[in-house]
GROMACS .gro file of C-alpha atoms in nm:
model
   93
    1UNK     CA    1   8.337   8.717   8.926
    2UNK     CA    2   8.513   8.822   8.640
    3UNK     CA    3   8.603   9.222   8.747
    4UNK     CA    4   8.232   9.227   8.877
    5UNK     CA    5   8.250   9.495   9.132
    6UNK     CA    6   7.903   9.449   9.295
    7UNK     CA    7   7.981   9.089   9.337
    8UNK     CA    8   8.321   9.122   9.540
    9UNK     CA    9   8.091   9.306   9.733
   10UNK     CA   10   7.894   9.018   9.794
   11UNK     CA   11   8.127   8.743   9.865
   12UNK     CA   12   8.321   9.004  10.076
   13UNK     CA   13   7.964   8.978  10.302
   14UNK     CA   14   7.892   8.603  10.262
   15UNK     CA   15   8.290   8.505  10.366
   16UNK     CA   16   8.201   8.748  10.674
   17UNK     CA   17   7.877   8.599  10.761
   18UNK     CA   18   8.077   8.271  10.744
   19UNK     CA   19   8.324   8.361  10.971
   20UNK     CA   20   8.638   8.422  10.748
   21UNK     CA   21   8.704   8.776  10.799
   22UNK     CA   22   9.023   8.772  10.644
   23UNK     CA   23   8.925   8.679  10.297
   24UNK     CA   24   8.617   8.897  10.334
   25UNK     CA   25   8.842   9.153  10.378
   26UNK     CA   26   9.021   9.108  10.074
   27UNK     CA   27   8.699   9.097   9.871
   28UNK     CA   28   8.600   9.438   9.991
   29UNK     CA   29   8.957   9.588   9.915
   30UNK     CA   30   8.936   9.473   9.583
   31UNK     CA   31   8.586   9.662   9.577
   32UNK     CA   32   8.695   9.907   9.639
   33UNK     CA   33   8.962  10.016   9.430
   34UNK     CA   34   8.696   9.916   9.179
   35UNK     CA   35   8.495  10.238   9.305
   36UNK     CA   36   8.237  10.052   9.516
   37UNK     CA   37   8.121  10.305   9.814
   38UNK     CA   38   7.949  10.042  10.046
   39UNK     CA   39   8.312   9.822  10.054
   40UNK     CA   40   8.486  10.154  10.149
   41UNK     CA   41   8.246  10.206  10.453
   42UNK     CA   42   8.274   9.832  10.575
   43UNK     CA   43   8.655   9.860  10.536
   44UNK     CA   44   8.623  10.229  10.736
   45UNK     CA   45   8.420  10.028  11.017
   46UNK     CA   46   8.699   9.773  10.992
   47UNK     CA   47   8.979  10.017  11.046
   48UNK     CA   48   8.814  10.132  11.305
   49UNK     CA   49   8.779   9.839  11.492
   50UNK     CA   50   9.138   9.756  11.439
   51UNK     CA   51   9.062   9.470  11.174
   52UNK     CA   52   9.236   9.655  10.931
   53UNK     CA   53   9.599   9.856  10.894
   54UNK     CA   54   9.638  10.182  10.842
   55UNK     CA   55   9.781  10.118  10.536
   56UNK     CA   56   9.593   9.884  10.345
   57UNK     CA   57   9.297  10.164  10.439
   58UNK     CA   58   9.500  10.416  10.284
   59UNK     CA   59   9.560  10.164  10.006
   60UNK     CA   60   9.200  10.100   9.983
   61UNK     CA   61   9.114  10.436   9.969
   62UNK     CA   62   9.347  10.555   9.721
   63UNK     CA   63   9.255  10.288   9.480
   64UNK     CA   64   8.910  10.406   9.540
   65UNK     CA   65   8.946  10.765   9.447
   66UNK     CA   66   9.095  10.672   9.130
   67UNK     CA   67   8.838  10.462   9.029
   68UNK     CA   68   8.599  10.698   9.086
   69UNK     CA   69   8.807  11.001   8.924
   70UNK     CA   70   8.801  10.745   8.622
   71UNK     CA   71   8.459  10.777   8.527
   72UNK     CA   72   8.406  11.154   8.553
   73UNK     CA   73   8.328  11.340   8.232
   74UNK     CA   74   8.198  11.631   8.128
   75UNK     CA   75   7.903  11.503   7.984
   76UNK     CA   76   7.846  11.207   8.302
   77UNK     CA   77   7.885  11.544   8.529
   78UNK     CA   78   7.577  11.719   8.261
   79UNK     CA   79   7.380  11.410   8.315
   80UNK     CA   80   7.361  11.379   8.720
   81UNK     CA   81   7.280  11.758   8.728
   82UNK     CA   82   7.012  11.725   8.488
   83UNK     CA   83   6.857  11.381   8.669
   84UNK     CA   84   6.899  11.566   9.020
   85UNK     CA   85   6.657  11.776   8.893
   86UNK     CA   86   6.950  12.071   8.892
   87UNK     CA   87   6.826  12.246   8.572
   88UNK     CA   88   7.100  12.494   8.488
   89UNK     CA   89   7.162  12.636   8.187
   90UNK     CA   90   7.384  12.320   8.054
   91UNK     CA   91   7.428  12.419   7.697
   92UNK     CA   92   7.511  12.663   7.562
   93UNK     CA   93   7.269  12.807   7.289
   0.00000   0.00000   0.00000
């Protein structure tokens, strides 16, 4: 796995399918304080149900919003406009 965010994912939906909710819950809290957006929803449907606290949602979900605050830029911000399609004046000529 190796830091492999995609992959804790993964094994966080192959140890549910198997049964073991509680270390699939783990995988998908490590996902997602690595920024991944589909282990934040399965932990929200979690919380939901009860199958997780309130504060190792909150954990979860701070640790998500920094990961994601970690990779803005400037120039990653420039990009996504201009592959949305969003042609604004982005530089200034």
């Amino acid at each position: 796995i190796a830091g492999h965010t995609f992959a804790r994912h993964n094994l966080g939906c192959l140890e549910d399918a198997n049964g073991r909710l509680e270390r699939a819950l783990k995988h998908f809290i490590i996902a997602a304080n690595q920024g991944v957006d589909g282990s934040l929803e399965t932990l929200k449907d979690a919380f939901g149900k009860g199958y997780v606290s309130k504060e190792d949602f909150a954990a979860a979900l701070r640790g998500h919003q920094a990961a994601v605050d970690a990779t803005k830029s400037p120039l990653r911000n420039d990009a996504d406009i201009h592959a949305r399609g969003e042609y604004k004046q982005i530089l200034d000529f």
